[in-house]
Tab-separated table of C-alpha atoms (C1' of nucleotides) in Angstrom:
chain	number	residue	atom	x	y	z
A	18	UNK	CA	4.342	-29.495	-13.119
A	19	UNK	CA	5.562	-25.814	-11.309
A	20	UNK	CA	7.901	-24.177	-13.830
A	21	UNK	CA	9.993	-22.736	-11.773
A	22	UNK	CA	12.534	-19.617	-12.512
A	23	UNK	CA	15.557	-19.972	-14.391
A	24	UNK	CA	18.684	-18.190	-12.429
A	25	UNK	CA	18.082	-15.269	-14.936
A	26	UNK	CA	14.617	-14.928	-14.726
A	27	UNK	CA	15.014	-15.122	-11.044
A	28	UNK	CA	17.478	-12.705	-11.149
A	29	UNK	CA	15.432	-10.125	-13.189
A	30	UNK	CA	12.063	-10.732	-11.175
A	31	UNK	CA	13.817	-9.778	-7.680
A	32	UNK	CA	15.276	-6.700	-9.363
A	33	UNK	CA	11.686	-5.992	-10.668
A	34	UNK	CA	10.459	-6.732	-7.162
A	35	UNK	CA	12.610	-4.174	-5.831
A	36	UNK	CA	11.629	-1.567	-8.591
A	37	UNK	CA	7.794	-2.019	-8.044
A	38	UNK	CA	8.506	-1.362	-4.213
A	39	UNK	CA	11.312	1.294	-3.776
A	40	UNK	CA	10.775	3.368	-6.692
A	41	UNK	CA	6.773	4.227	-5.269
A	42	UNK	CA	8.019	5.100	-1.661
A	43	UNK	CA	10.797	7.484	-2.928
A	44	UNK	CA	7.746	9.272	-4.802
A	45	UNK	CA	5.325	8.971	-2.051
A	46	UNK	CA	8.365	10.432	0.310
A	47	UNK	CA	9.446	13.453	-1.574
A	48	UNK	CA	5.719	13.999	-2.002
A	49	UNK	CA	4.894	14.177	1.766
A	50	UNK	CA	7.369	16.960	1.892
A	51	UNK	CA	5.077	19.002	-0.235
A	52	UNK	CA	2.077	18.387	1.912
A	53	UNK	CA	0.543	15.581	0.352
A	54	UNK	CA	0.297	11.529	0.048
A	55	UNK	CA	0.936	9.982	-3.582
A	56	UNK	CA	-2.850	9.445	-2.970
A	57	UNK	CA	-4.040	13.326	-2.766
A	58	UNK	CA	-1.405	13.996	-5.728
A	59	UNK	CA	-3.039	11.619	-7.508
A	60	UNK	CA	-6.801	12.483	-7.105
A	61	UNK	CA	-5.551	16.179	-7.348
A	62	UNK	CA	-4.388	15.804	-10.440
A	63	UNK	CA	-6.751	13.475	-12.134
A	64	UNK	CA	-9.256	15.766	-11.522
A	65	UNK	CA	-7.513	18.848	-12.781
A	66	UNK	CA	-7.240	17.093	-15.988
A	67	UNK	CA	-10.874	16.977	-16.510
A	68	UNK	CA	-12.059	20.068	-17.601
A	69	UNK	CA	-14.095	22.053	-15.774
A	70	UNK	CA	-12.506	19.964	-12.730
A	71	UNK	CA	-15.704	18.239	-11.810
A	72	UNK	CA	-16.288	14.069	-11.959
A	73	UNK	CA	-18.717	11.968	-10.871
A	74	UNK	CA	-17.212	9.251	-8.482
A	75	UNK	CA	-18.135	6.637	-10.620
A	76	UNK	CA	-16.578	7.427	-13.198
A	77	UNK	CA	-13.631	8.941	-11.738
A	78	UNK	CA	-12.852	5.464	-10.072
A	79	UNK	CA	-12.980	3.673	-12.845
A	80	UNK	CA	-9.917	6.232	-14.329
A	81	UNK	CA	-8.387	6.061	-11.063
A	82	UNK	CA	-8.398	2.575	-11.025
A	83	UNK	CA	-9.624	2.347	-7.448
A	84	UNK	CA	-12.989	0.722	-5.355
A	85	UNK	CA	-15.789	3.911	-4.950
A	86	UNK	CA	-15.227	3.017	-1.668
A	87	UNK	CA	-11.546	3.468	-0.980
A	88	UNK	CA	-12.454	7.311	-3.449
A	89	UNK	CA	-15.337	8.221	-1.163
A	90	UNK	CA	-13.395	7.732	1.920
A	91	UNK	CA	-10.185	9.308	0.545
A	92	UNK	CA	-12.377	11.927	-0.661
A	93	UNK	CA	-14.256	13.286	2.465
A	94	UNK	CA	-10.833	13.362	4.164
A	95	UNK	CA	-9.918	15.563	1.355
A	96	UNK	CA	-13.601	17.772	1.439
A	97	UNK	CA	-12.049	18.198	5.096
A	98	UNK	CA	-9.074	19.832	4.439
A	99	UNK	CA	-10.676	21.977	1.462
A	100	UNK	CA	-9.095	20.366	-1.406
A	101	UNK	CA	-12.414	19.292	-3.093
A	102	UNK	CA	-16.397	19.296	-2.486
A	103	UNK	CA	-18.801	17.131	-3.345
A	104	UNK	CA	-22.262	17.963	-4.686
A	105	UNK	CA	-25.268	15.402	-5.624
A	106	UNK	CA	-25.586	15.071	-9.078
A	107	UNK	CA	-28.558	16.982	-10.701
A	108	UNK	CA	-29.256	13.955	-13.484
A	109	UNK	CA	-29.017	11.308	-11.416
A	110	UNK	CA	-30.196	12.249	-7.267
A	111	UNK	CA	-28.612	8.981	-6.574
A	112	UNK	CA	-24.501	10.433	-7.809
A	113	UNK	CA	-22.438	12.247	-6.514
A	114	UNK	CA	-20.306	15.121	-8.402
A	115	UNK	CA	-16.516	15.589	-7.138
A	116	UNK	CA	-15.054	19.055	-7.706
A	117	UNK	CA	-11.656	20.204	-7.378
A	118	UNK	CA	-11.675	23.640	-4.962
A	119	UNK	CA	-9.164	26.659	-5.486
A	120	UNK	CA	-7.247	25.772	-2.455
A	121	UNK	CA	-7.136	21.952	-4.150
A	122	UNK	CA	-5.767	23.229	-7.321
A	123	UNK	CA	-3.525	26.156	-5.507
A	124	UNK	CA	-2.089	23.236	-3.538
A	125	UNK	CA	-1.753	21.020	-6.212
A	126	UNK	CA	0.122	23.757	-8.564
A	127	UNK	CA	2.620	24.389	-6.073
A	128	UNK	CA	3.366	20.948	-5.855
A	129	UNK	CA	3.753	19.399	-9.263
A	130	UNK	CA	7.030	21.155	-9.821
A	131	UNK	CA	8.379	19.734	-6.926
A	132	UNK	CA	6.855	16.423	-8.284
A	133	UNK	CA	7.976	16.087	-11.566
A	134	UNK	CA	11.938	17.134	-10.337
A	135	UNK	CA	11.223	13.974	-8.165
A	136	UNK	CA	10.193	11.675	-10.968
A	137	UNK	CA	13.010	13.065	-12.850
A	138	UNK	CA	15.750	12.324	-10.633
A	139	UNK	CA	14.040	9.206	-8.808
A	140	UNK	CA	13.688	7.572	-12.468
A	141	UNK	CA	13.221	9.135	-15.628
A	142	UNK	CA	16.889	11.481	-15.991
A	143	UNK	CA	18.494	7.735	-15.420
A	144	UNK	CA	17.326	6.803	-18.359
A	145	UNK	CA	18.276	7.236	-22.633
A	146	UNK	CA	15.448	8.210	-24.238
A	147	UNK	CA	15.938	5.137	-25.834
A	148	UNK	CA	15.594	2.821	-22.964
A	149	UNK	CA	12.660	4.982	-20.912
A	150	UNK	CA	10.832	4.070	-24.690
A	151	UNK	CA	11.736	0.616	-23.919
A	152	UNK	CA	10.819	0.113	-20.073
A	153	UNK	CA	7.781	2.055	-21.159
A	154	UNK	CA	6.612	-0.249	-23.933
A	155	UNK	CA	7.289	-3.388	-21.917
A	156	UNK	CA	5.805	-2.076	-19.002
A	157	UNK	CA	2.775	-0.976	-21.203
A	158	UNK	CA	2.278	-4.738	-22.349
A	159	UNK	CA	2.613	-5.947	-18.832
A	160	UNK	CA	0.010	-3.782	-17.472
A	161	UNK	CA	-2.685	-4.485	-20.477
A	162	UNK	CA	-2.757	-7.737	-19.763
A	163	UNK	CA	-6.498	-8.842	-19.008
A	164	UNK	CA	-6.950	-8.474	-15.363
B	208	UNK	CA	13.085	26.215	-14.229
B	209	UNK	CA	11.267	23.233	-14.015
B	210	UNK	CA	11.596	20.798	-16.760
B	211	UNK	CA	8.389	18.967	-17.960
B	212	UNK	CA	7.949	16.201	-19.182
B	213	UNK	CA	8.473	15.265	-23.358
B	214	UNK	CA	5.088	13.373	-24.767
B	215	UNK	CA	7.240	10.633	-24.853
B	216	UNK	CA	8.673	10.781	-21.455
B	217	UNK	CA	5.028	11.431	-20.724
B	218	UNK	CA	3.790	8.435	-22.055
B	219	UNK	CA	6.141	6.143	-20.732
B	220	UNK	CA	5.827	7.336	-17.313
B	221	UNK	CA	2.297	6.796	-17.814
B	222	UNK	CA	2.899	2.911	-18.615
B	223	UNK	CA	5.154	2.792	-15.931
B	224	UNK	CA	2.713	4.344	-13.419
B	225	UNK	CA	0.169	1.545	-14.222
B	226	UNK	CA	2.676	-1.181	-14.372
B	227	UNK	CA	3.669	0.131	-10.929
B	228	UNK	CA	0.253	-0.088	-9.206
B	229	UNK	CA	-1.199	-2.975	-10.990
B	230	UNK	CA	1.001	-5.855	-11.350
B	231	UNK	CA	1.747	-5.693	-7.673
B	232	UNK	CA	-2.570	-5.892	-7.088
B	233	UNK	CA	-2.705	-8.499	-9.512
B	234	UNK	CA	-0.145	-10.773	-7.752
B	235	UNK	CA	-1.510	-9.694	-4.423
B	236	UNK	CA	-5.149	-10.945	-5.587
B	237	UNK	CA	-3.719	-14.305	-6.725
B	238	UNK	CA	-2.294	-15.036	-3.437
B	239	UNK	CA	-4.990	-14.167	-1.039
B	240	UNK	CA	-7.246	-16.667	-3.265
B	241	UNK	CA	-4.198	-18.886	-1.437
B	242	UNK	CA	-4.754	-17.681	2.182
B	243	UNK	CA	-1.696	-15.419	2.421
B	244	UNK	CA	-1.444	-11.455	1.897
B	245	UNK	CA	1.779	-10.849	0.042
B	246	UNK	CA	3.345	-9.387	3.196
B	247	UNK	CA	2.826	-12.859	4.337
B	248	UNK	CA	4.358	-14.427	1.453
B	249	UNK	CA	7.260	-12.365	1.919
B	250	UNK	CA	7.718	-13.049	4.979
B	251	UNK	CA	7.593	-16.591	5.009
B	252	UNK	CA	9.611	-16.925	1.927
B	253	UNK	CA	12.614	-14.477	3.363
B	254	UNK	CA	12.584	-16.583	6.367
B	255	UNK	CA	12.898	-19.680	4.903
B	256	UNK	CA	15.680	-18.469	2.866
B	257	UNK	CA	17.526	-18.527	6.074
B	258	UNK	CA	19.168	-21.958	6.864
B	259	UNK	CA	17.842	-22.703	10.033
B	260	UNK	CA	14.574	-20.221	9.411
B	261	UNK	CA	15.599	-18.318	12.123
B	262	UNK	CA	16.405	-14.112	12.039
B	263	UNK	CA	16.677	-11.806	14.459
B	264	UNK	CA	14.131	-9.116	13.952
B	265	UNK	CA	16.734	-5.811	13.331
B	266	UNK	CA	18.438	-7.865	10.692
B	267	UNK	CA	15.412	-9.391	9.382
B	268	UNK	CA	13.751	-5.959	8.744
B	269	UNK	CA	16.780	-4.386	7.117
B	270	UNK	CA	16.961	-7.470	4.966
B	271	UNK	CA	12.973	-7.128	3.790
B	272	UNK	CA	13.314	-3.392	3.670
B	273	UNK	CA	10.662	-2.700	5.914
B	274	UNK	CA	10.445	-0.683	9.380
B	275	UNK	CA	10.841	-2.482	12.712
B	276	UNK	CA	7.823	-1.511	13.840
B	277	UNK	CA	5.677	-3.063	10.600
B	278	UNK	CA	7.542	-6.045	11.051
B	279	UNK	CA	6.940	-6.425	14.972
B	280	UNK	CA	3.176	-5.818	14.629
B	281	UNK	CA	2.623	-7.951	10.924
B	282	UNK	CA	4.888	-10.970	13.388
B	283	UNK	CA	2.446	-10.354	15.888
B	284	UNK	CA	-0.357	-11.455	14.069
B	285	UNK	CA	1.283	-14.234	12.129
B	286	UNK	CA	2.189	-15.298	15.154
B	287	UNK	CA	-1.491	-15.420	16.631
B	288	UNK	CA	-2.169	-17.450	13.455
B	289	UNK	CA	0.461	-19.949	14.041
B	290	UNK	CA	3.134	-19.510	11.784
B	291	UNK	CA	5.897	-17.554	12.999
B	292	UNK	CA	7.580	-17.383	16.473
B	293	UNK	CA	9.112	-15.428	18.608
B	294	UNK	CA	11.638	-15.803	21.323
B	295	UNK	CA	13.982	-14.122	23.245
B	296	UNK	CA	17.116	-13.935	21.517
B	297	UNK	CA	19.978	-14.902	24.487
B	298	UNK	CA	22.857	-13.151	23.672
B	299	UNK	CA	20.710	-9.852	23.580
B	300	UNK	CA	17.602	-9.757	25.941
B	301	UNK	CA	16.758	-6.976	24.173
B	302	UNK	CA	16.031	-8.648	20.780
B	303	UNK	CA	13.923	-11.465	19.934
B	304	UNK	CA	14.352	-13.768	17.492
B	305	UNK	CA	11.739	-15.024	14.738
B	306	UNK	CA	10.814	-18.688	13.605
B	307	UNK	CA	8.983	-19.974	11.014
B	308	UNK	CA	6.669	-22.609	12.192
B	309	UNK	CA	6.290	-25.896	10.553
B	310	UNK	CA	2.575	-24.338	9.978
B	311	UNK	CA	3.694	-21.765	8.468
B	312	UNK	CA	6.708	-23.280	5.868
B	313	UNK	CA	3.594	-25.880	5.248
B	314	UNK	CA	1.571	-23.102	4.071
B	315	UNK	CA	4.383	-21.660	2.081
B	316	UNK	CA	5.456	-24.642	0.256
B	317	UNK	CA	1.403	-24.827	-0.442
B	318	UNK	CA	1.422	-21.493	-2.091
B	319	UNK	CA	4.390	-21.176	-3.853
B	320	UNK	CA	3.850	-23.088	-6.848
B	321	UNK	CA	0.449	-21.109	-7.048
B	322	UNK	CA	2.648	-18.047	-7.017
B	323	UNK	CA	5.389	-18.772	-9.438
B	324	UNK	CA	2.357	-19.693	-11.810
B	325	UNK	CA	0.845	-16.353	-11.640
B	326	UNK	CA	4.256	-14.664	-11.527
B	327	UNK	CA	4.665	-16.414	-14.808
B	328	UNK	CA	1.337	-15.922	-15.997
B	329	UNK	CA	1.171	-11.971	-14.629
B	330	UNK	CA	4.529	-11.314	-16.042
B	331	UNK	CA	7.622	-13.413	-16.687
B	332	UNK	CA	6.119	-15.528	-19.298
B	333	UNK	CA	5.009	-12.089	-21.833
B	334	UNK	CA	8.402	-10.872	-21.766
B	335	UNK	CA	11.267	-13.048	-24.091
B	336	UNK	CA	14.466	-13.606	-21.729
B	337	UNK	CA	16.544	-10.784	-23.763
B	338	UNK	CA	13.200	-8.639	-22.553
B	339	UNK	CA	13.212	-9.395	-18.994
B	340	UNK	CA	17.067	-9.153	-18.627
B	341	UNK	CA	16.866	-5.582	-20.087
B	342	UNK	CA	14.153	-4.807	-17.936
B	343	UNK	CA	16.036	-6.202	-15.174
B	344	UNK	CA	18.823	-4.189	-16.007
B	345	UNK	CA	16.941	-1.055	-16.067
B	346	UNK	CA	15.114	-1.909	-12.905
B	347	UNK	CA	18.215	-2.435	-11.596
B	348	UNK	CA	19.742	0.906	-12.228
B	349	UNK	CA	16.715	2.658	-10.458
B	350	UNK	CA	16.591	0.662	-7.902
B	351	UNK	CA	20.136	1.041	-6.680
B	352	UNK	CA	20.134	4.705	-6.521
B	353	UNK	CA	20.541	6.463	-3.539
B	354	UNK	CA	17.305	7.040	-1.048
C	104	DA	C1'	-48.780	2.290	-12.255
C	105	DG	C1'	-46.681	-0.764	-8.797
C	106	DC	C1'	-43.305	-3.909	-7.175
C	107	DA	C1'	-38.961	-6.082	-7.545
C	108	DT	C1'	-34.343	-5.546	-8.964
C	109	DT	C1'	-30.361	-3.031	-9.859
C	110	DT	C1'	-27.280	0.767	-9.230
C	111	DC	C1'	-25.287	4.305	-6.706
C	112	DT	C1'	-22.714	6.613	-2.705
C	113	DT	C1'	-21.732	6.428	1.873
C	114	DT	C1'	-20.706	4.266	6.139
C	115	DG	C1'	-19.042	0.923	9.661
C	116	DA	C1'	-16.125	-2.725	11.048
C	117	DC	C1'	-11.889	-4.342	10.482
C	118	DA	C1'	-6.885	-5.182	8.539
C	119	DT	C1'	-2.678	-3.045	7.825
C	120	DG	C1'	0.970	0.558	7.767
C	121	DT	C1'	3.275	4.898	10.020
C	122	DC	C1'	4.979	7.615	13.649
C	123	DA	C1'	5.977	8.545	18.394
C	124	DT	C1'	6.828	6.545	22.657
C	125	DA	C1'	7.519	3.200	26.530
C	126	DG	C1'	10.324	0.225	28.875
C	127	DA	C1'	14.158	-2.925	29.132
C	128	DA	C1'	18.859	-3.908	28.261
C	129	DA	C1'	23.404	-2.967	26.298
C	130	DT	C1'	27.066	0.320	25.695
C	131	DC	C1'	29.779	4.346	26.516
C	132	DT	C1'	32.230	7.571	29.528
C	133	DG	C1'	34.609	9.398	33.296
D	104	DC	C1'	31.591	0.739	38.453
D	105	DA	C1'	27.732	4.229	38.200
D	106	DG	C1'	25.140	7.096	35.495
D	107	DA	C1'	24.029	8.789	31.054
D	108	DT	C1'	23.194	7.518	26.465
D	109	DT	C1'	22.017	4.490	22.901
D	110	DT	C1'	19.706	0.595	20.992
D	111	DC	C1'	16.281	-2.672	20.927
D	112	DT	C1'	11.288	-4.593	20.478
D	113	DA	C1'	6.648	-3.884	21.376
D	114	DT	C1'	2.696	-1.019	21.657
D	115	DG	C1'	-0.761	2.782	21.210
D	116	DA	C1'	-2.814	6.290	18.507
D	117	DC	C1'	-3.897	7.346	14.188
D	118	DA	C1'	-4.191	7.311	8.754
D	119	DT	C1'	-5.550	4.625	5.054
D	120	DG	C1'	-7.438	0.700	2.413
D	121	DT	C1'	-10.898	-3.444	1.984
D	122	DC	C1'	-15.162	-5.680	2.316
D	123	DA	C1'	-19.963	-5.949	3.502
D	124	DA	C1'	-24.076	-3.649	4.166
D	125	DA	C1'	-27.369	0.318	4.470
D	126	DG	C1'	-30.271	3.510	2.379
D	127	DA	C1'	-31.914	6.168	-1.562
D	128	DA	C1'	-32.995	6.471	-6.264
D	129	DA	C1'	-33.304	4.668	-10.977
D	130	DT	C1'	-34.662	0.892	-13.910
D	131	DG	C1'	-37.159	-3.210	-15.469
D	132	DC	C1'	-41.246	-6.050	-15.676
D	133	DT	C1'	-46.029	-7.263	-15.843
DNA sequence: AGCATTTCTTTGACATGTCATAGAAATCTG
DNA sequence: CAGATTTCTATGACATGTCAAAGAAATGCT
């Protein structure tokens, strides 16, 4: 017995729908500007939060939240362009350590200003405090749920 | 002067960052265990809104929000799987009108109880209807801003 | 210790999306 | 009406992600 949607729910899932897809591609736009994919910011600044900017890709997945495959590959276009290196892990021969370079974190410094004034007026400045605590909390519950 | 972020801006944009990427792979999963990607899904369902499940491809793009050129190629290989077609339109030999297939709104009406059950189950069903129309609302208001 | 199993990163093949362009047809302009 | 411009879809080259498998090293078992 399919439950369907009530006209409400309906309603609020398409305007969801729209959120999850528009809101990303306005980031990932105004990023491009600035030199880099929403991917590159990403890996960028993940590792500059560790730190002494180093990670071993298995780990560093797992926070990212991607395969080790989709990292690797993202990550020797980035060794290209200078952004990172990677160096085998003295404990384990078998790892691999990821390290963020000066030109990585140069790059990555002159774009998070940029960034943030994006998120800002893209999402959070259209917001009370009150609600952005709200959308926050809801969206916090949504995304713990078990996989 | 760049404005960062409070800790709790900060921490709702970090909820909303993972709510973002992962209830979007966590539909997507669900309906490739049914065959379809969800660009397939939305495809077929967006045509079959229309009344005769017909739609020129210009309109038909602007109407899913994606480029012409995504749609044209992701058409080209639902059509080599037998579920879209696509024909000349006549009063503009230039365009080319889509169809869906009785193939392919068989494999729609297939999935689409699937779906709604993991939309519920993903999503809808954790919220409580004054929840989801507030997130709705907010969704809403982001959504609608200018590109 | 030696062999099988597991774990790890990388790689290759392939699916999908973007951007620039081709080629055909409609529209605009004088 | 003729020629230039615009508009349209499809396509090719390329970037990026997924999945399966390869190859090396660590771990487990007897």
């Amino acid at each position: 017995m399919t439950r369907w949607l009530t006209a409400d729910e309906e309603q609020a899932w398409r305007a969801v729908r729209r959120f999850l897809t528009v809101l990303p591609s306005r980031l990932a736009r105004d990023l491009n500007q600035l030199g880099l994919s929403s991917a590159d910011y990403e890996v960028l600044s993940t590792l500059s939060e560790q730190p002494d900017h180093r990670w071993g890709l298995r780990d560093f997945a797992v926070k990212m939240q991607w395969s080790r495959s989709r990292l690797s590959h993202h990550a020797g276009r980035m060794e290209a362009r200078g952004l990172i290196t990677r160096e085998p892990d003295p404990a384990d021969a078998r790892g691999s350590i990821y390290h963020l370079t000066d030109a990585g974190l140069e790059l990555l410094r002159q774009a998070a200003p940029g960034h943030l004034d994006s998120v800002r007026e893209r999402f959070v400045d259209h917001l009370t405090p009150a609600e952005l605590a709200t959308l926050g909390r809801l969206a916090e519950r949504i995304a713990d749920l078990p996989d």
